[in-house]
mmCIF file of C-alpha atoms and ligand atoms in Angstrom:
data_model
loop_
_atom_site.group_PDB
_atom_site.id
_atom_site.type_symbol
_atom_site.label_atom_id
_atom_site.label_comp_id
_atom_site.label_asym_id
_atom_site.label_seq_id
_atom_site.Cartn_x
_atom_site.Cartn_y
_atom_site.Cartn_z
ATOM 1 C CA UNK A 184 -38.210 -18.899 -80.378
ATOM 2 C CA UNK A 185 -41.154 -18.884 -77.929
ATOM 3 C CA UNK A 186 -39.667 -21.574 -75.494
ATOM 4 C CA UNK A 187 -36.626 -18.888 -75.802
ATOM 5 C CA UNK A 188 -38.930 -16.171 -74.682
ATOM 6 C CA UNK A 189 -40.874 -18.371 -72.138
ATOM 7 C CA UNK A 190 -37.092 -18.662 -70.285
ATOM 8 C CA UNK A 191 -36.351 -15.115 -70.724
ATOM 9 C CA UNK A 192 -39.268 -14.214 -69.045
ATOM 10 C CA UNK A 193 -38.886 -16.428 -66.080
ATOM 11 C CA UNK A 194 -35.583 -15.666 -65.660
ATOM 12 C CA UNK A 195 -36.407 -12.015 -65.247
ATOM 13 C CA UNK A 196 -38.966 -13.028 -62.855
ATOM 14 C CA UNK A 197 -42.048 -12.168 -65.252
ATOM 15 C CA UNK A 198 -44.828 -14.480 -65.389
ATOM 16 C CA UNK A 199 -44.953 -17.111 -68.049
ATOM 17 C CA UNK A 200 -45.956 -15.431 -71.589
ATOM 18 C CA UNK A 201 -49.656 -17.267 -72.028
ATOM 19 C CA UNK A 202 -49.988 -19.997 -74.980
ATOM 20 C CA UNK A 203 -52.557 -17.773 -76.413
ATOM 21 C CA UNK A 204 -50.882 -14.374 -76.581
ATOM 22 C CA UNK A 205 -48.053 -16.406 -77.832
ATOM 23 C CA UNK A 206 -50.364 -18.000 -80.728
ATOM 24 C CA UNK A 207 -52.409 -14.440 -81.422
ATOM 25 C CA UNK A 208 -49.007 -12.571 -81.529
ATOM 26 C CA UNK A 209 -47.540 -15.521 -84.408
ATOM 27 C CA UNK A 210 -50.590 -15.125 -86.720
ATOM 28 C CA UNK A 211 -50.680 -11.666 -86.168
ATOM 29 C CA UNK A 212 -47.145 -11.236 -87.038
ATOM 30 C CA UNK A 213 -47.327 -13.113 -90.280
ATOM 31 C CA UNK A 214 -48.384 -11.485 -93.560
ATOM 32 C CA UNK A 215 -51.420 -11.505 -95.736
ATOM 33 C CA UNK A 216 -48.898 -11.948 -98.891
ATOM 34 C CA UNK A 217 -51.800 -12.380 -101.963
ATOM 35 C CA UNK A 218 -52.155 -14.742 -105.064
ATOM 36 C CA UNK A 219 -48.913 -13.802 -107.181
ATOM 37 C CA UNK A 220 -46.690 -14.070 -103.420
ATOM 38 C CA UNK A 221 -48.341 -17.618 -102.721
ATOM 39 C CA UNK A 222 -47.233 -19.097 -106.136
ATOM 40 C CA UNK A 223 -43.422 -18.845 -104.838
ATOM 41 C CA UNK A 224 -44.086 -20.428 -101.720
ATOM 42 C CA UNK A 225 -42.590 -23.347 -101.285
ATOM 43 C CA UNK A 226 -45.070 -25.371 -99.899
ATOM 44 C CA UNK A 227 -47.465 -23.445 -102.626
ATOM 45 C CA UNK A 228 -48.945 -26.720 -104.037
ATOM 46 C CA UNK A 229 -49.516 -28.537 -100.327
ATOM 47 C CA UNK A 230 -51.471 -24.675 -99.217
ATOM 48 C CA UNK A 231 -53.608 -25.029 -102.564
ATOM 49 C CA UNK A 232 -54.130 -28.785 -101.359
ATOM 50 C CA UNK A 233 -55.552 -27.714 -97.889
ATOM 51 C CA UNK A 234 -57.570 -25.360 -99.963
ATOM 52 C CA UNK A 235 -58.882 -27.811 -101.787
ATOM 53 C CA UNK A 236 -59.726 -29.904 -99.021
ATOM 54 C CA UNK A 237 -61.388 -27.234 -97.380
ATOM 55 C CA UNK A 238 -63.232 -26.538 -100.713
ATOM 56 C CA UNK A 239 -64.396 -30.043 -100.524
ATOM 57 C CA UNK A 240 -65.722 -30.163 -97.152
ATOM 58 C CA UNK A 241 -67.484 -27.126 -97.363
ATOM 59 C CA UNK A 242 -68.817 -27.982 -101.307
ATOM 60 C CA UNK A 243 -70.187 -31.179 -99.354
ATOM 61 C CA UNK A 244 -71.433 -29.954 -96.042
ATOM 62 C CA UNK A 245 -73.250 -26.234 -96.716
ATOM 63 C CA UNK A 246 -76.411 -25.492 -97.868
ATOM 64 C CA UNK A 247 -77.228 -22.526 -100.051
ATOM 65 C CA UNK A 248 -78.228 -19.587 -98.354
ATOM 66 C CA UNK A 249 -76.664 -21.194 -95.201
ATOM 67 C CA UNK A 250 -75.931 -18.517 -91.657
ATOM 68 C CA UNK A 251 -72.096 -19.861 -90.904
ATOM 69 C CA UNK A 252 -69.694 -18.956 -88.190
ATOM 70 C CA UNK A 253 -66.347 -19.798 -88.671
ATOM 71 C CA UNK A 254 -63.864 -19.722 -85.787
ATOM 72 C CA UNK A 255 -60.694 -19.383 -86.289
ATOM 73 C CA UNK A 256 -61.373 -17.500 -89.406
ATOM 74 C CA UNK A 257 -57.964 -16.288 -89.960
ATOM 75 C CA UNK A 258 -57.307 -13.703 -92.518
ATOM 76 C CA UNK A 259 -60.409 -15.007 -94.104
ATOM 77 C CA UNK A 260 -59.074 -17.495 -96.921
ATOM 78 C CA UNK A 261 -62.109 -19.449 -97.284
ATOM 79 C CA UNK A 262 -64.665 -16.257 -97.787
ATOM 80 C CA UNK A 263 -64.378 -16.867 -101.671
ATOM 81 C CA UNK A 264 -65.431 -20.760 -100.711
ATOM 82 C CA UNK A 265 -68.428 -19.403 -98.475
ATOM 83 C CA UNK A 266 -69.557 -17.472 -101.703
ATOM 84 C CA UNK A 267 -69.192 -19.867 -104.152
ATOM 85 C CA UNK A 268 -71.467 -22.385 -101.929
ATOM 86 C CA UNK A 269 -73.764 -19.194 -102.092
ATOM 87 C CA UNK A 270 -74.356 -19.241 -98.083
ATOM 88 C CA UNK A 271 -76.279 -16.136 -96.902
ATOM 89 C CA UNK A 272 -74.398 -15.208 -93.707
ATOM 90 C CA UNK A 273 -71.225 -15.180 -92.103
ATOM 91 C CA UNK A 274 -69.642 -14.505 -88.639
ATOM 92 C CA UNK A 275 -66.111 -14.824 -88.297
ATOM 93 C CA UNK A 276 -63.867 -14.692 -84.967
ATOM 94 C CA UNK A 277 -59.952 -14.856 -84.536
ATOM 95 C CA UNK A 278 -58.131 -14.331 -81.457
ATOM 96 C CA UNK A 279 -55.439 -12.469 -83.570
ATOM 97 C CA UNK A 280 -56.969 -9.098 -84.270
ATOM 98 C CA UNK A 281 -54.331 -7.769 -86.993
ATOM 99 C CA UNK A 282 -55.666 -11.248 -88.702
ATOM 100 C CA UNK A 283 -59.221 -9.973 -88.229
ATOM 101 C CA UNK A 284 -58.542 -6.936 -90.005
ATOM 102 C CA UNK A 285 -57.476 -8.433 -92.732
ATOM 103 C CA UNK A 286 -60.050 -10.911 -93.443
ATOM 104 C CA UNK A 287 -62.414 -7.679 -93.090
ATOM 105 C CA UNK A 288 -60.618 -6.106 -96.065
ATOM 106 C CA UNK A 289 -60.787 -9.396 -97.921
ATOM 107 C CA UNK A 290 -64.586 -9.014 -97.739
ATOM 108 C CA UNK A 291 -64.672 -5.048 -98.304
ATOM 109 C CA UNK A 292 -62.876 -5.856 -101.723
ATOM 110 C CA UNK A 293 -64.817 -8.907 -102.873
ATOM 111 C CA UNK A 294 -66.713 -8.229 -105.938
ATOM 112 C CA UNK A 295 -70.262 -7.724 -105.388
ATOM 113 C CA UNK A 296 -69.924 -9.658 -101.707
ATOM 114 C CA UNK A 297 -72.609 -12.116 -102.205
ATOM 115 C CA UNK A 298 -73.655 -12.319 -98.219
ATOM 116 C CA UNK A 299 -73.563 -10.153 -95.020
ATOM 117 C CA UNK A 300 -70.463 -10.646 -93.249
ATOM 118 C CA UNK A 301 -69.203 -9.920 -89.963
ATOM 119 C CA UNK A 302 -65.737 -10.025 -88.061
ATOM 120 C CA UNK A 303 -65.006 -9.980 -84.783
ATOM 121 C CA UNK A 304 -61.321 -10.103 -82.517
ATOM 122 C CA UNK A 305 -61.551 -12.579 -79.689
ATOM 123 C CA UNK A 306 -60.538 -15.622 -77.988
ATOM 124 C CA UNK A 307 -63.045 -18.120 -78.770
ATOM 125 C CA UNK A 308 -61.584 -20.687 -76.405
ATOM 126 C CA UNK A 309 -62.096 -18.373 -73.002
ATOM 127 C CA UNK A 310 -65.268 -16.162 -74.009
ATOM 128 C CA UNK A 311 -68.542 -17.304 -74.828
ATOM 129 C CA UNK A 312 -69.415 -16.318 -78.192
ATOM 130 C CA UNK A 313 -72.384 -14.286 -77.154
ATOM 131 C CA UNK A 314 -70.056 -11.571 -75.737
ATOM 132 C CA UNK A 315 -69.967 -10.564 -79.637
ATOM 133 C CA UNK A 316 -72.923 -12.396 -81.840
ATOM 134 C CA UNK A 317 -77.129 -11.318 -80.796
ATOM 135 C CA UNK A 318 -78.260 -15.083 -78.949
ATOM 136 C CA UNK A 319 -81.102 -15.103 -81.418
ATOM 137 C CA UNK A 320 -78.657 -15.343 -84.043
ATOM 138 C CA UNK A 321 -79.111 -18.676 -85.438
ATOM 139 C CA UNK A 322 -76.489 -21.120 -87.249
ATOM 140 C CA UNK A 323 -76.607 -23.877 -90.199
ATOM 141 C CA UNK A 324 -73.132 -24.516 -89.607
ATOM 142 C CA UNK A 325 -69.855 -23.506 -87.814
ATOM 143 C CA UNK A 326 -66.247 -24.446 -89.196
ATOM 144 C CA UNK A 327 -62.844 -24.817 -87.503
ATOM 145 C CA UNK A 328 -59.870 -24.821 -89.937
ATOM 146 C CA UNK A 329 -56.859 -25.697 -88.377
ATOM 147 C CA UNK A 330 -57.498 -23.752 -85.487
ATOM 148 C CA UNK A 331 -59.557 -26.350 -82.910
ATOM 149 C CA UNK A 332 -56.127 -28.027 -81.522
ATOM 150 C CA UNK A 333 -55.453 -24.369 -79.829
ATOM 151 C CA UNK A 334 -58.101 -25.400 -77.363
ATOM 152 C CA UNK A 335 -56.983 -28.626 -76.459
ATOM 153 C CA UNK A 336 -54.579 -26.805 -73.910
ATOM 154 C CA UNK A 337 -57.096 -27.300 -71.268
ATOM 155 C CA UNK A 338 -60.101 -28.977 -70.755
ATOM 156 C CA UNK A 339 -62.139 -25.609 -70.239
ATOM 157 C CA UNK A 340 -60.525 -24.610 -73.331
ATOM 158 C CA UNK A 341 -61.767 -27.084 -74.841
ATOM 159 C CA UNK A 342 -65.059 -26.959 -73.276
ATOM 160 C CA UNK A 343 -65.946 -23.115 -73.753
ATOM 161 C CA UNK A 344 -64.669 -23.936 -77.729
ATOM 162 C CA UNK A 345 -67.463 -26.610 -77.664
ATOM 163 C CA UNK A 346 -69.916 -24.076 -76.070
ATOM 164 C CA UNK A 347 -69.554 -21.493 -78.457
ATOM 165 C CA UNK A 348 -69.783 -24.020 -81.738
ATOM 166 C CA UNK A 349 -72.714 -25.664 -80.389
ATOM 167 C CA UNK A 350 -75.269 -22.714 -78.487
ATOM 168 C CA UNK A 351 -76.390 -20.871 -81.902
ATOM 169 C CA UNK A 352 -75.936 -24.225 -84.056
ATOM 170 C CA UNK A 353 -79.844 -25.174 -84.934
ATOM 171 C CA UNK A 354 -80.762 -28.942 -84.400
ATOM 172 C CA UNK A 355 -79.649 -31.115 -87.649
ATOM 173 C CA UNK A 356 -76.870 -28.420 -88.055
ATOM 174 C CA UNK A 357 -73.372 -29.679 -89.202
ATOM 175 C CA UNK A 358 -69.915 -28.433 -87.617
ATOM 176 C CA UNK A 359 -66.963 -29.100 -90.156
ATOM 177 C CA UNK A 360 -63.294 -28.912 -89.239
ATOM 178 C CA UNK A 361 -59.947 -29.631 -90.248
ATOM 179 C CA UNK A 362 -56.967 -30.546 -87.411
ATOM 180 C CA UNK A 363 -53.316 -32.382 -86.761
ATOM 181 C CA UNK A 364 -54.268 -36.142 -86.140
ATOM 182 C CA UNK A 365 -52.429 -36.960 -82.939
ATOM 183 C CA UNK A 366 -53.167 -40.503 -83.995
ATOM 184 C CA UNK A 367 -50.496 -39.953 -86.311
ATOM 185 C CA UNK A 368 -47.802 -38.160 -84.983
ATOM 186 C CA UNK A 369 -47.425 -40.147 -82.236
ATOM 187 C CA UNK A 370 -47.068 -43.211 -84.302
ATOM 188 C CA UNK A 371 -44.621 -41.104 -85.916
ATOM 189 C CA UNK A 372 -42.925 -40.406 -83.332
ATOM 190 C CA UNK A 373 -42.856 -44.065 -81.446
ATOM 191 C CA UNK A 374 -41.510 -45.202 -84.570
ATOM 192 C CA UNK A 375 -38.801 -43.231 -84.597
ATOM 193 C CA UNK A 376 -35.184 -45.123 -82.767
ATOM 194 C CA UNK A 377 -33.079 -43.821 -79.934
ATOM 195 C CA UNK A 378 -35.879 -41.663 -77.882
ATOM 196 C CA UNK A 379 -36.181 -39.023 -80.571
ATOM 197 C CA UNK A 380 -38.348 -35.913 -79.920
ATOM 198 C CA UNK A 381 -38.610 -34.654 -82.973
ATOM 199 C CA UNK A 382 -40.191 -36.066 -86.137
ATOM 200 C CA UNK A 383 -40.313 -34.389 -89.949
ATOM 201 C CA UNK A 384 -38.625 -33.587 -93.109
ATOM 202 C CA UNK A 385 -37.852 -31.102 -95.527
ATOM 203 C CA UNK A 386 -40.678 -28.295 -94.796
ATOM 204 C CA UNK A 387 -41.977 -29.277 -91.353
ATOM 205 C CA UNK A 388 -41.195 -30.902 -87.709
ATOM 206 C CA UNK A 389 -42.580 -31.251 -84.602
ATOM 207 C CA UNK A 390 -40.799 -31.558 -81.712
ATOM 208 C CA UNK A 391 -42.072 -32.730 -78.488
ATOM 209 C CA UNK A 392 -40.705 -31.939 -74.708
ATOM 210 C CA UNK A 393 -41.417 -35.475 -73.998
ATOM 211 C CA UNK A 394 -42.807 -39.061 -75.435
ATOM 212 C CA UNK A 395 -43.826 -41.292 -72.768
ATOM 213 C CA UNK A 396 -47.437 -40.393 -71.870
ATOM 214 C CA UNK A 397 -49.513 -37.898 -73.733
ATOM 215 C CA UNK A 398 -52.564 -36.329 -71.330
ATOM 216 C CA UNK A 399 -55.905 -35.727 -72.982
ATOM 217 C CA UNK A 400 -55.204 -31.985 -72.642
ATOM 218 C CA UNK A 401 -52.071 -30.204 -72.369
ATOM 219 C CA UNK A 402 -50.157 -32.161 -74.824
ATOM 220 C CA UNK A 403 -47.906 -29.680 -76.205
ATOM 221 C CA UNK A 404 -45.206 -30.167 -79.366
ATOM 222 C CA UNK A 405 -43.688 -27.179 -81.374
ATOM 223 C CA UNK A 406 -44.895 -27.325 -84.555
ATOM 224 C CA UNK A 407 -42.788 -25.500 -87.708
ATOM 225 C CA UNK A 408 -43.542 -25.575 -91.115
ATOM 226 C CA UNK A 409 -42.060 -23.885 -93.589
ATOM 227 C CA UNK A 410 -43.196 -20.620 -95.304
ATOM 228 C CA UNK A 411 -46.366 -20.721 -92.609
ATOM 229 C CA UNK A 412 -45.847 -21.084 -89.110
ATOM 230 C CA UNK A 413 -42.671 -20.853 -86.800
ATOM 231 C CA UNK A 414 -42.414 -22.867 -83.695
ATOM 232 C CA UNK A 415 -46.099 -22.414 -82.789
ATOM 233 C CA UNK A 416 -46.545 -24.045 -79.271
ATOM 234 C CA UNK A 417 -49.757 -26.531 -80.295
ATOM 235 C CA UNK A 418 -51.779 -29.181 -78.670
ATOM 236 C CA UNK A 419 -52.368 -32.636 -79.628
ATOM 237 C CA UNK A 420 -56.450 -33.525 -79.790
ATOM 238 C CA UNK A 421 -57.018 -37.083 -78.854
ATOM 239 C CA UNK A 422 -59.807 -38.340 -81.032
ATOM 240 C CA UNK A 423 -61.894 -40.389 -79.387
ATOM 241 C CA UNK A 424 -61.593 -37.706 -76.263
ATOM 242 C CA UNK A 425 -62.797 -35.252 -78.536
ATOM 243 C CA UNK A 426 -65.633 -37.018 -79.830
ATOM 244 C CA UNK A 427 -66.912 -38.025 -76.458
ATOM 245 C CA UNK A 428 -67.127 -34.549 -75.206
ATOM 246 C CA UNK A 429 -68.629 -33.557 -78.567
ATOM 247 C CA UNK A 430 -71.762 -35.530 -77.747
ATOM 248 C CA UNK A 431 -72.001 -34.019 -74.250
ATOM 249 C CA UNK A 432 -72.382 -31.490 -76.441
ATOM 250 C CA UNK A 433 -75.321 -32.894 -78.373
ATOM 251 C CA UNK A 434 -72.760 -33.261 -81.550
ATOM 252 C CA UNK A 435 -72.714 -36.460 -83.864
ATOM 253 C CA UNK A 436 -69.731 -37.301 -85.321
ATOM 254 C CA UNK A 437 -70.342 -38.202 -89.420
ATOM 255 C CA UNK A 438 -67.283 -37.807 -91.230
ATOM 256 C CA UNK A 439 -63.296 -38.724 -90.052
ATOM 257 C CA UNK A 440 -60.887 -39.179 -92.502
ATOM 258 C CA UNK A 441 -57.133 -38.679 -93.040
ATOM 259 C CA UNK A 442 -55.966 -36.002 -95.597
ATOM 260 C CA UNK A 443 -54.908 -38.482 -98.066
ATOM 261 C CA UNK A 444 -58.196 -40.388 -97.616
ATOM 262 C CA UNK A 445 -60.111 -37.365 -98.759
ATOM 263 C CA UNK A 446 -58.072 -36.798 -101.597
ATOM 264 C CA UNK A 447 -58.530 -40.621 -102.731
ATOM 265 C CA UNK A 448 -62.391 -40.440 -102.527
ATOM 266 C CA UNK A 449 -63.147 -36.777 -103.124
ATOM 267 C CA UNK A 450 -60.586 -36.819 -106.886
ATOM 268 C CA UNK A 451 -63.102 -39.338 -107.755
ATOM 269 C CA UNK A 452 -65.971 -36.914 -108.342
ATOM 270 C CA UNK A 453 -65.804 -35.180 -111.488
ATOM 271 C CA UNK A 454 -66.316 -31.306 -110.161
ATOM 272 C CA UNK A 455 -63.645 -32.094 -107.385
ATOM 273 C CA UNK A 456 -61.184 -33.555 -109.622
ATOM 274 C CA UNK A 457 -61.412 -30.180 -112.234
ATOM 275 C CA UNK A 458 -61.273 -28.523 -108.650
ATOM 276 C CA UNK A 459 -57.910 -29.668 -108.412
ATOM 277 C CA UNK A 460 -56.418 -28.349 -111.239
ATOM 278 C CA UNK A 461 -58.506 -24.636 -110.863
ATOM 279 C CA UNK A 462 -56.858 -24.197 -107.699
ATOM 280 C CA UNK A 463 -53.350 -25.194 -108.665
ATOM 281 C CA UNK A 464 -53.265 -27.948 -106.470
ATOM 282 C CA UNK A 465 -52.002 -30.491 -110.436
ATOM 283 C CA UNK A 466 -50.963 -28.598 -113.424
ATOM 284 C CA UNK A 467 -48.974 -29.450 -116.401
ATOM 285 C CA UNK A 468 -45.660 -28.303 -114.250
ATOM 286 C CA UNK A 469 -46.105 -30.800 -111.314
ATOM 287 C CA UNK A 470 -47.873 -31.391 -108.346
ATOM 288 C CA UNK A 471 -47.126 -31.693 -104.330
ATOM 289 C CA UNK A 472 -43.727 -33.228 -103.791
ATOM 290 C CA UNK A 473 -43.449 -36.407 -101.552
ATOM 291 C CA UNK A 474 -42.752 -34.253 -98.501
ATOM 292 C CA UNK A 475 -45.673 -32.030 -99.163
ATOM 293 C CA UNK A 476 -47.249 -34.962 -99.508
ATOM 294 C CA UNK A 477 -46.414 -36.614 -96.106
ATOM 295 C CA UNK A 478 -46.712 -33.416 -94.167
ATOM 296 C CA UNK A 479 -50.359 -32.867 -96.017
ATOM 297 C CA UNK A 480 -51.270 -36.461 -94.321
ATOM 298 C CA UNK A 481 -50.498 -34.854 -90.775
ATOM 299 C CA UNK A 482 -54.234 -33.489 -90.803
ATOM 300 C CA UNK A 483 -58.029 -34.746 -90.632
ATOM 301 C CA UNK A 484 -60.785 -33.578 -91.657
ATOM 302 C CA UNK A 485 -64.328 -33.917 -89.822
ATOM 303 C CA UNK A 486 -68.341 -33.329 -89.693
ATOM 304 C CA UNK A 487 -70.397 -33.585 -86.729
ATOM 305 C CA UNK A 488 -74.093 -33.089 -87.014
ATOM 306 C CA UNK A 489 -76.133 -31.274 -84.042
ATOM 307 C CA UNK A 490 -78.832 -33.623 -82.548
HETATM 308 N N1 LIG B 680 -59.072 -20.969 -90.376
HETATM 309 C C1 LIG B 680 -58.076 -20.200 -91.084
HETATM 310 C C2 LIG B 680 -57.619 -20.924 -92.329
HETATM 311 O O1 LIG B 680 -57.944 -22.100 -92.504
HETATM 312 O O2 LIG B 680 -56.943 -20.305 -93.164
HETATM 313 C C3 LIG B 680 -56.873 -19.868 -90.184
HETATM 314 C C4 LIG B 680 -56.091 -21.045 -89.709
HETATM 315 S S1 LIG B 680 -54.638 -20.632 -88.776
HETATM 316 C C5 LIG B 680 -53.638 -22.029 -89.073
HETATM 317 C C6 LIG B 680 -55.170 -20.851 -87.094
HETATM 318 C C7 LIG B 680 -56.023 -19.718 -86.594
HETATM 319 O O3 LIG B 680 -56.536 -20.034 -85.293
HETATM 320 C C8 LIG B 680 -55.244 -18.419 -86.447
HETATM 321 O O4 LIG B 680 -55.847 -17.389 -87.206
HETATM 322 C C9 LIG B 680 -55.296 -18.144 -84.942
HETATM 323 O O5 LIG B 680 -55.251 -16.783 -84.611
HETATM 324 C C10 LIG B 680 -56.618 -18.831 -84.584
HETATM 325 N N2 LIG B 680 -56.758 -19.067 -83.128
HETATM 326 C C11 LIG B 680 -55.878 -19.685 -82.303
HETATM 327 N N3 LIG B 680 -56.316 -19.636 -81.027
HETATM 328 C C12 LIG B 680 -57.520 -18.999 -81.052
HETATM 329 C C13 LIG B 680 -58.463 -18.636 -80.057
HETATM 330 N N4 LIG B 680 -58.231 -18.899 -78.755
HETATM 331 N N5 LIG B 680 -59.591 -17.977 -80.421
HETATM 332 C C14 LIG B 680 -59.811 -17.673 -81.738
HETATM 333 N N6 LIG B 680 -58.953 -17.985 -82.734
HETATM 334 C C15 LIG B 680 -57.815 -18.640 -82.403
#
């Protein structure tokens, strides 16, 4: 595990193995498995439910022929949602470079790629962006998909993350996102008895070091869930500490809601509702089970608009 490695390391008098080398390394290490693979996931029906989510956000928020930069991009699972909103650009940046590659590929063997696409490998939360995109390149919108809560490590994390989705965003622009509400899990975790650091069920936990005070940065818990990420070291984002450096920022927040309130408004809307049974998320075999179901309530989604 990586608090294993962390105390290996120390012990042989290396230096610490950094949070971010530690994240790259996990997301580079796990595979881009395809469609047929996904469907015997376990947690197949909560991944088509963040899907869907995302789907929603980004069917609400972009604007056709829209420039986007999405950070955090992944292996570049939401490309097919960029096209079907029929933006016009896209940058995408990972720290995990094997991830990069992938999502590259992904666009290489999209049919008739309906926009100009570019990838790029690098730590978004310690470089400015314009080490890698022109500074006359403008943006209608940049998207985080849970990816921003790597940046709440430190405040300049934080800061240079809020620097590079803000510089090329145009005035009136929107930034969308999707992260762990901290809100949440440390309800969660007060609630549970006899000083318990670790809260979950069947397909995910997190376990904290400690559950007195929580800083504004630096929070860390171990997050695990099953059939997608192992023991990640992760950091909890405190809302309303968020938001405020958001508007230092010149960002407006304009949409905050939990998973499950998405999914009570958003199922509501004809085209979102048929959504949910094109991506698998209902079909005549089930749906998410009550654990997917809880741990799909862990997350947030948001909208900020650039004044
Ligand atoms: N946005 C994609 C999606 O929704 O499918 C990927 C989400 S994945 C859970 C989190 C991503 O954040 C990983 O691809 C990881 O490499 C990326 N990430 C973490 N720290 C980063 C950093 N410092 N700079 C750029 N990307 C980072």
């Amino acid at each position: 595990s990586p608090s294993a490695q962390e105390d290996a390391s120390e012990q042989q008098g290396h230096p610490q193995k950094k949070v971010h080398t530690q994240v790259a390394e996990h997301y580079n290490a796990r595979p881009d498995v395809g469609v047929e693979k996904r469907k015997e996931s376990t947690i197949f029906r909560m991944k088509s439910f963040n899907n869907w989510l995302k789907s929603v956000l980004i069917g609400r928020y972009a604007r056709q022929r829209d420039r986007v930069l999405d950070v955090g991009v992944g292996k570049g699972g939401d490309l097919l949602k960029w096209s079907k909103a029929k933006i016009q650009f896209f940058i995408g940046c990972d720290i995990a470079s094997k991830s990069i590659e992938q999502a590259k590929e992904r666009y290489r063997t999209m049919r008739n790629p309906p926009f100009e696409a570019h990838f790029h490998a690098m730590d978004c939360y310690s470089e400015p962006i314009s080490n890698v995109v022109p500074p006359n390149q403008v943006f209608d919108m940049v998207s985080m998909q849970f990816c921003l809560h790597y940046s709440f490590e430190t405040e300049e994390k934080a800061r240079m993350m809020l620097h590079n989705v803000t510089s090329q965003l145009k005035p009136g622009g929107v930034f969308i996102g999707t992260i762990p509400d901290a809100y949440w899990i440390v309800k969660k975790l007060k609630s549970e008895s006899d000083d318990r650091l670790e809260i979950g069920n069947s397909i995910y936990s997190i376990r904290f070091e400690r559950r007195d005070t929580f800083e504004k940065f630096g929070s860390k818990y171990w997050f695990h869930l099953e059939d997608a990420i192992d023991d990640c070291p992760e950091y909890l984002v405190h809302f309303p500490t968020f938001q405020k450096l958001a508007e230092e920022y010149g960002l407006e927040l304009i949409y905050n809601k939990k998973f499950h309130e998405v999914y009570e408004e958003a199922s509501q809307e004809l085209d979102f509702n048929q959504l949910l049974f094109r991506m698998n998320v209902i079909s005549e075999e089930g749906n998410l089970s009550a654990d997917e179901w809880e741990a799909a309530n862990i997350y947030l989604a948001f909208a900020f608009r650039k004044k």
